[in-house]
């Protein structure tokens, strides 16, 4: 038995834009999404063990299953080895920032490091966001999430806010009125951050309106983010309820997050750098 412990960071996944461009016969939706990853997230630690186990710790551990319902457990099972896992949970669950998917990708990456061979499983079988989470940095995601094109992008600076309501992804997709929306427009190749922000402003999250219809508080979060000094762009991530605002630099994002924490102590919020 290999007694080594391996740790892997599971960053929050942010959909800077998320266009729903169609629907397959099996019900899954076709997406076109620009994804980046934050420096806030969960951490998984694992070591080889005679049988599978999972302990969930950290500030967001409450309510997170510590058994085979957890995607970490499913990922380890799919890899095919028994491990003792600890999941240090910092991200809100069912929040549109890929908490469970990023945790599963971190488990697969940690197991690849521990056992020295690639995961014998197609990550999309664990969830549509798991392939992009395996990349873990800026990427364009298409298909149902199974096509991932890694991108070189300058870092972005954001404040993330979640109002504490869980939004079930299938319900949001179901509430979507049009499923054949246009894809993202051509991304600018130069022009720095200003061009990137202009381009992003012209893109959408097609799940934002249906998510607000299901959970109107998401509209309040977007309004509160838009009020923050220096906010350049405000949008929802994934199927919600987490929303983000983008800022010119990290100090502006840090100041805005402090302002948000004071104004809305009941909401989860964090400043972050996206890569
Ligand atoms: O794959 P994942 O478990 O993250 O997806 C949760 C649900 O979201 C799916 O069961 C499906 O209803 C919906 N979904 C979809 N199209 C996608 C991804 C997810 O309809 N591309």
PDB file of C-alpha atoms in Angstrom, residues 67-268:
ATOM      1  CA  UNK A  67     -20.929   8.965   1.343  1.00  0.00           C
ATOM      2  CA  UNK A  68     -21.365   7.593  -2.186  1.00  0.00           C
ATOM      3  CA  UNK A  69     -23.826  10.402  -3.057  1.00  0.00           C
ATOM      4  CA  UNK A  70     -20.846  12.789  -3.034  1.00  0.00           C
ATOM      5  CA  UNK A  71     -19.198  13.318  -6.454  1.00  0.00           C
ATOM      6  CA  UNK A  72     -15.763  12.850  -4.797  1.00  0.00           C
ATOM      7  CA  UNK A  73     -16.775   9.311  -3.878  1.00  0.00           C
ATOM      8  CA  UNK A  74     -18.174   8.669  -7.382  1.00  0.00           C
ATOM      9  CA  UNK A  75     -14.954   9.984  -8.961  1.00  0.00           C
ATOM     10  CA  UNK A  76     -12.766   7.734  -6.771  1.00  0.00           C
ATOM     11  CA  UNK A  77     -14.991   4.740  -7.571  1.00  0.00           C
ATOM     12  CA  UNK A  78     -14.785   5.555 -11.287  1.00  0.00           C
ATOM     13  CA  UNK A  79     -10.977   5.691 -10.996  1.00  0.00           C
ATOM     14  CA  UNK A  80     -11.172   2.207  -9.515  1.00  0.00           C
ATOM     15  CA  UNK A  81      -9.129   2.419  -6.290  1.00  0.00           C
ATOM     16  CA  UNK A  82     -10.201   2.710  -2.646  1.00  0.00           C
ATOM     17  CA  UNK A  83      -8.953   5.891  -0.988  1.00  0.00           C
ATOM     18  CA  UNK A  84      -9.428   7.679   2.334  1.00  0.00           C
ATOM     19  CA  UNK A  85     -10.536  11.219   1.393  1.00  0.00           C
ATOM     20  CA  UNK A  86     -10.950  14.494   3.227  1.00  0.00           C
ATOM     21  CA  UNK A  87     -12.903  17.271   1.542  1.00  0.00           C
ATOM     22  CA  UNK A  88     -12.308  20.722   3.027  1.00  0.00           C
ATOM     23  CA  UNK A  89     -15.434  22.552   1.833  1.00  0.00           C
ATOM     24  CA  UNK A  90     -15.322  26.337   1.339  1.00  0.00           C
ATOM     25  CA  UNK A  91     -17.669  26.802  -1.645  1.00  0.00           C
ATOM     26  CA  UNK A  92     -21.470  26.905  -1.362  1.00  0.00           C
ATOM     27  CA  UNK A  93     -23.226  23.842  -2.846  1.00  0.00           C
ATOM     28  CA  UNK A  94     -25.627  23.819  -5.844  1.00  0.00           C
ATOM     29  CA  UNK A  95     -24.397  27.342  -6.543  1.00  0.00           C
ATOM     30  CA  UNK A  96     -23.407  27.505 -10.244  1.00  0.00           C
ATOM     31  CA  UNK A  97     -19.683  27.566  -9.474  1.00  0.00           C
ATOM     32  CA  UNK A  98     -19.050  23.878 -10.006  1.00  0.00           C
ATOM     33  CA  UNK A  99     -18.349  22.941  -6.395  1.00  0.00           C
ATOM     34  CA  UNK A 100     -19.132  19.244  -6.808  1.00  0.00           C
ATOM     35  CA  UNK A 101     -17.651  19.028 -10.323  1.00  0.00           C
ATOM     36  CA  UNK A 102     -14.436  20.762  -9.288  1.00  0.00           C
ATOM     37  CA  UNK A 103     -14.152  18.451  -6.250  1.00  0.00           C
ATOM     38  CA  UNK A 104     -14.580  15.404  -8.527  1.00  0.00           C
ATOM     39  CA  UNK A 105     -11.935  16.711 -10.950  1.00  0.00           C
ATOM     40  CA  UNK A 106      -9.564  17.344  -8.015  1.00  0.00           C
ATOM     41  CA  UNK A 107     -10.057  13.745  -6.826  1.00  0.00           C
ATOM     42  CA  UNK A 108      -9.243  12.403 -10.321  1.00  0.00           C
ATOM     43  CA  UNK A 109      -6.133  14.641 -10.539  1.00  0.00           C
ATOM     44  CA  UNK A 110      -4.986  13.601  -7.047  1.00  0.00           C
ATOM     45  CA  UNK A 111      -5.515   9.915  -7.886  1.00  0.00           C
ATOM     46  CA  UNK A 112      -3.557  10.314 -11.134  1.00  0.00           C
ATOM     47  CA  UNK A 113      -0.695  11.742  -9.064  1.00  0.00           C
ATOM     48  CA  UNK A 114      -0.966   9.067  -6.366  1.00  0.00           C
ATOM     49  CA  UNK A 115      -1.143   6.076  -8.694  1.00  0.00           C
ATOM     50  CA  UNK A 116       0.839   7.504 -11.623  1.00  0.00           C
ATOM     51  CA  UNK A 117      -1.660   6.676 -14.354  1.00  0.00           C
ATOM     52  CA  UNK A 118      -4.451   8.642 -16.058  1.00  0.00           C
ATOM     53  CA  UNK A 119      -8.046   8.225 -14.923  1.00  0.00           C
ATOM     54  CA  UNK A 120      -9.608   5.318 -16.867  1.00  0.00           C
ATOM     55  CA  UNK A 121     -12.887   7.227 -17.130  1.00  0.00           C
ATOM     56  CA  UNK A 122     -14.361   9.912 -19.382  1.00  0.00           C
ATOM     57  CA  UNK A 123     -14.820  12.822 -16.929  1.00  0.00           C
ATOM     58  CA  UNK A 124     -18.105  13.910 -18.576  1.00  0.00           C
ATOM     59  CA  UNK A 125     -19.745  10.728 -17.236  1.00  0.00           C
ATOM     60  CA  UNK A 126     -19.387  12.283 -13.744  1.00  0.00           C
ATOM     61  CA  UNK A 127     -21.003  15.593 -14.785  1.00  0.00           C
ATOM     62  CA  UNK A 128     -21.039  18.043 -17.679  1.00  0.00           C
ATOM     63  CA  UNK A 129     -18.698  20.473 -15.873  1.00  0.00           C
ATOM     64  CA  UNK A 130     -16.083  17.892 -14.884  1.00  0.00           C
ATOM     65  CA  UNK A 131     -14.082  17.986 -18.190  1.00  0.00           C
ATOM     66  CA  UNK A 132     -13.498  21.754 -17.956  1.00  0.00           C
ATOM     67  CA  UNK A 133     -12.667  21.371 -14.251  1.00  0.00           C
ATOM     68  CA  UNK A 134      -9.971  18.810 -15.213  1.00  0.00           C
ATOM     69  CA  UNK A 135      -8.299  21.628 -17.216  1.00  0.00           C
ATOM     70  CA  UNK A 136      -8.675  24.039 -14.285  1.00  0.00           C
ATOM     71  CA  UNK A 137      -7.865  27.277 -16.111  1.00  0.00           C
ATOM     72  CA  UNK A 138      -9.429  29.509 -18.785  1.00  0.00           C
ATOM     73  CA  UNK A 139     -11.194  27.484 -21.460  1.00  0.00           C
ATOM     74  CA  UNK A 140     -14.033  27.566 -23.952  1.00  0.00           C
ATOM     75  CA  UNK A 141     -16.471  24.762 -23.272  1.00  0.00           C
ATOM     76  CA  UNK A 142     -18.931  23.457 -25.865  1.00  0.00           C
ATOM     77  CA  UNK A 143     -21.014  20.393 -26.714  1.00  0.00           C
ATOM     78  CA  UNK A 144     -22.744  19.420 -23.466  1.00  0.00           C
ATOM     79  CA  UNK A 145     -19.490  20.273 -21.669  1.00  0.00           C
ATOM     80  CA  UNK A 146     -17.468  17.477 -23.257  1.00  0.00           C
ATOM     81  CA  UNK A 147     -15.533  19.724 -25.670  1.00  0.00           C
ATOM     82  CA  UNK A 148     -12.958  21.874 -23.904  1.00  0.00           C
ATOM     83  CA  UNK A 149     -10.549  24.238 -25.652  1.00  0.00           C
ATOM     84  CA  UNK A 150      -7.918  25.614 -23.209  1.00  0.00           C
ATOM     85  CA  UNK A 151      -7.246  29.359 -23.697  1.00  0.00           C
ATOM     86  CA  UNK A 152      -4.442  31.724 -22.741  1.00  0.00           C
ATOM     87  CA  UNK A 153      -6.120  34.666 -21.010  1.00  0.00           C
ATOM     88  CA  UNK A 154      -4.914  37.499 -18.794  1.00  0.00           C
ATOM     89  CA  UNK A 155      -6.157  37.161 -15.199  1.00  0.00           C
ATOM     90  CA  UNK A 156      -9.452  38.833 -14.233  1.00  0.00           C
ATOM     91  CA  UNK A 157     -10.468  40.164 -10.826  1.00  0.00           C
ATOM     92  CA  UNK A 158     -13.897  39.413  -9.409  1.00  0.00           C
ATOM     93  CA  UNK A 159     -16.225  39.461  -6.444  1.00  0.00           C
ATOM     94  CA  UNK A 160     -18.441  36.363  -6.110  1.00  0.00           C
ATOM     95  CA  UNK A 161     -21.733  36.561  -4.202  1.00  0.00           C
ATOM     96  CA  UNK A 162     -24.172  33.792  -3.307  1.00  0.00           C
ATOM     97  CA  UNK A 163     -27.404  34.643  -1.456  1.00  0.00           C
ATOM     98  CA  UNK A 164     -27.749  31.192   0.143  1.00  0.00           C
ATOM     99  CA  UNK A 165     -30.496  29.742  -2.041  1.00  0.00           C
ATOM    100  CA  UNK A 166     -29.832  26.478  -3.866  1.00  0.00           C
ATOM    101  CA  UNK A 167     -30.891  26.405  -7.517  1.00  0.00           C
ATOM    102  CA  UNK A 168     -31.426  22.926  -9.040  1.00  0.00           C
ATOM    103  CA  UNK A 169     -29.786  22.976 -12.504  1.00  0.00           C
ATOM    104  CA  UNK A 170     -32.432  20.802 -14.273  1.00  0.00           C
ATOM    105  CA  UNK A 171     -35.225  23.200 -13.157  1.00  0.00           C
ATOM    106  CA  UNK A 172     -33.357  26.200 -14.597  1.00  0.00           C
ATOM    107  CA  UNK A 173     -32.800  24.482 -17.959  1.00  0.00           C
ATOM    108  CA  UNK A 174     -36.486  23.506 -17.971  1.00  0.00           C
ATOM    109  CA  UNK A 175     -37.570  27.120 -17.399  1.00  0.00           C
ATOM    110  CA  UNK A 176     -35.489  28.334 -20.374  1.00  0.00           C
ATOM    111  CA  UNK A 177     -37.845  29.683 -23.053  1.00  0.00           C
ATOM    112  CA  UNK A 178     -35.473  29.465 -26.085  1.00  0.00           C
ATOM    113  CA  UNK A 179     -32.966  26.672 -26.478  1.00  0.00           C
ATOM    114  CA  UNK A 180     -31.517  27.705 -29.861  1.00  0.00           C
ATOM    115  CA  UNK A 181     -29.723  30.911 -28.960  1.00  0.00           C
ATOM    116  CA  UNK A 182     -26.712  32.243 -30.912  1.00  0.00           C
ATOM    117  CA  UNK A 183     -23.231  31.097 -29.789  1.00  0.00           C
ATOM    118  CA  UNK A 184     -20.639  33.507 -28.357  1.00  0.00           C
ATOM    119  CA  UNK A 185     -19.259  35.975 -30.906  1.00  0.00           C
ATOM    120  CA  UNK A 186     -15.617  35.785 -32.039  1.00  0.00           C
ATOM    121  CA  UNK A 187     -13.296  36.528 -29.079  1.00  0.00           C
ATOM    122  CA  UNK A 188     -10.870  39.470 -29.503  1.00  0.00           C
ATOM    123  CA  UNK A 189      -7.250  38.367 -29.954  1.00  0.00           C
ATOM    124  CA  UNK A 190      -5.508  41.500 -28.662  1.00  0.00           C
ATOM    125  CA  UNK A 191      -6.627  44.716 -27.023  1.00  0.00           C
ATOM    126  CA  UNK A 192      -5.991  43.657 -23.414  1.00  0.00           C
ATOM    127  CA  UNK A 193      -8.465  43.780 -20.585  1.00  0.00           C
ATOM    128  CA  UNK A 194     -10.562  46.642 -22.007  1.00  0.00           C
ATOM    129  CA  UNK A 195     -11.278  44.712 -25.219  1.00  0.00           C
ATOM    130  CA  UNK A 196     -11.998  41.530 -23.243  1.00  0.00           C
ATOM    131  CA  UNK A 197     -14.503  43.380 -21.016  1.00  0.00           C
ATOM    132  CA  UNK A 198     -16.195  45.026 -24.029  1.00  0.00           C
ATOM    133  CA  UNK A 199     -16.517  41.654 -25.712  1.00  0.00           C
ATOM    134  CA  UNK A 200     -17.801  39.987 -22.523  1.00  0.00           C
ATOM    135  CA  UNK A 201     -20.401  42.731 -22.103  1.00  0.00           C
ATOM    136  CA  UNK A 202     -21.903  41.709 -25.443  1.00  0.00           C
ATOM    137  CA  UNK A 203     -22.164  38.020 -24.406  1.00  0.00           C
ATOM    138  CA  UNK A 204     -24.822  36.499 -22.140  1.00  0.00           C
ATOM    139  CA  UNK A 205     -25.724  33.899 -19.587  1.00  0.00           C
ATOM    140  CA  UNK A 206     -28.903  32.449 -21.103  1.00  0.00           C
ATOM    141  CA  UNK A 207     -29.730  30.749 -17.786  1.00  0.00           C
ATOM    142  CA  UNK A 208     -29.806  34.052 -15.887  1.00  0.00           C
ATOM    143  CA  UNK A 209     -33.436  35.050 -16.628  1.00  0.00           C
ATOM    144  CA  UNK A 210     -34.936  31.594 -15.927  1.00  0.00           C
ATOM    145  CA  UNK A 211     -32.895  31.381 -12.693  1.00  0.00           C
ATOM    146  CA  UNK A 212     -34.200  34.808 -11.581  1.00  0.00           C
ATOM    147  CA  UNK A 213     -37.756  33.642 -12.372  1.00  0.00           C
ATOM    148  CA  UNK A 214     -37.222  30.678 -10.007  1.00  0.00           C
ATOM    149  CA  UNK A 215     -35.263  32.617  -7.349  1.00  0.00           C
ATOM    150  CA  UNK A 216     -35.948  36.374  -7.566  1.00  0.00           C
ATOM    151  CA  UNK A 217     -33.228  37.082  -4.952  1.00  0.00           C
ATOM    152  CA  UNK A 218     -30.703  36.524  -7.768  1.00  0.00           C
ATOM    153  CA  UNK A 219     -31.959  39.801  -9.253  1.00  0.00           C
ATOM    154  CA  UNK A 220     -31.203  41.494  -5.905  1.00  0.00           C
ATOM    155  CA  UNK A 221     -27.667  40.059  -5.940  1.00  0.00           C
ATOM    156  CA  UNK A 222     -27.030  41.389  -9.461  1.00  0.00           C
ATOM    157  CA  UNK A 223     -28.365  44.824  -8.447  1.00  0.00           C
ATOM    158  CA  UNK A 224     -26.171  44.895  -5.309  1.00  0.00           C
ATOM    159  CA  UNK A 225     -23.070  43.894  -7.339  1.00  0.00           C
ATOM    160  CA  UNK A 226     -23.778  46.605  -9.936  1.00  0.00           C
ATOM    161  CA  UNK A 227     -23.756  49.198  -7.122  1.00  0.00           C
ATOM    162  CA  UNK A 228     -20.183  48.345  -6.047  1.00  0.00           C
ATOM    163  CA  UNK A 229     -17.592  51.018  -6.864  1.00  0.00           C
ATOM    164  CA  UNK A 230     -15.556  49.989  -9.914  1.00  0.00           C
ATOM    165  CA  UNK A 231     -17.810  47.099 -11.051  1.00  0.00           C
ATOM    166  CA  UNK A 232     -17.271  46.717 -14.816  1.00  0.00           C
ATOM    167  CA  UNK A 233     -19.557  43.796 -15.592  1.00  0.00           C
ATOM    168  CA  UNK A 234     -22.128  41.905 -13.546  1.00  0.00           C
ATOM    169  CA  UNK A 235     -23.525  38.464 -14.427  1.00  0.00           C
ATOM    170  CA  UNK A 236     -24.669  35.118 -12.993  1.00  0.00           C
ATOM    171  CA  UNK A 237     -22.425  32.019 -13.193  1.00  0.00           C
ATOM    172  CA  UNK A 238     -23.710  28.632 -14.383  1.00  0.00           C
ATOM    173  CA  UNK A 239     -27.309  27.973 -13.393  1.00  0.00           C
ATOM    174  CA  UNK A 240     -26.938  30.239 -10.322  1.00  0.00           C
ATOM    175  CA  UNK A 241     -27.426  31.430  -7.761  1.00  0.00           C
ATOM    176  CA  UNK A 242     -23.806  32.725  -7.526  1.00  0.00           C
ATOM    177  CA  UNK A 243     -23.217  35.995  -9.414  1.00  0.00           C
ATOM    178  CA  UNK A 244     -20.001  37.891 -10.051  1.00  0.00           C
ATOM    179  CA  UNK A 245     -18.781  41.400 -10.750  1.00  0.00           C
ATOM    180  CA  UNK A 246     -15.507  42.077 -12.582  1.00  0.00           C
ATOM    181  CA  UNK A 247     -13.046  44.810 -11.536  1.00  0.00           C
ATOM    182  CA  UNK A 248      -9.928  46.400 -13.053  1.00  0.00           C
ATOM    183  CA  UNK A 249      -7.533  45.012 -10.429  1.00  0.00           C
ATOM    184  CA  UNK A 250      -7.349  42.921  -7.272  1.00  0.00           C
ATOM    185  CA  UNK A 251      -7.325  45.831  -4.778  1.00  0.00           C
ATOM    186  CA  UNK A 252     -10.614  47.103  -6.299  1.00  0.00           C
ATOM    187  CA  UNK A 253     -12.113  43.608  -5.989  1.00  0.00           C
ATOM    188  CA  UNK A 254     -10.872  43.273  -2.376  1.00  0.00           C
ATOM    189  CA  UNK A 255     -12.398  46.648  -1.434  1.00  0.00           C
ATOM    190  CA  UNK A 256     -15.703  45.773  -3.129  1.00  0.00           C
ATOM    191  CA  UNK A 257     -15.874  42.382  -1.355  1.00  0.00           C
ATOM    192  CA  UNK A 258     -15.320  44.102   2.016  1.00  0.00           C
ATOM    193  CA  UNK A 259     -18.125  46.542   1.170  1.00  0.00           C
ATOM    194  CA  UNK A 260     -20.434  43.651   0.190  1.00  0.00           C
ATOM    195  CA  UNK A 261     -19.640  41.678   3.369  1.00  0.00           C
ATOM    196  CA  UNK A 262     -20.564  44.696   5.465  1.00  0.00           C
ATOM    197  CA  UNK A 263     -23.771  45.455   3.534  1.00  0.00           C
ATOM    198  CA  UNK A 264     -24.931  41.822   3.255  1.00  0.00           C
ATOM    199  CA  UNK A 265     -23.378  39.754   6.069  1.00  0.00           C
ATOM    200  CA  UNK A 266     -25.880  36.941   5.388  1.00  0.00           C
ATOM    201  CA  UNK A 267     -24.666  36.413   1.816  1.00  0.00           C
ATOM    202  CA  UNK A 268     -21.520  34.417   0.980  1.00  0.00           C
TER     203      UNK A 268
END
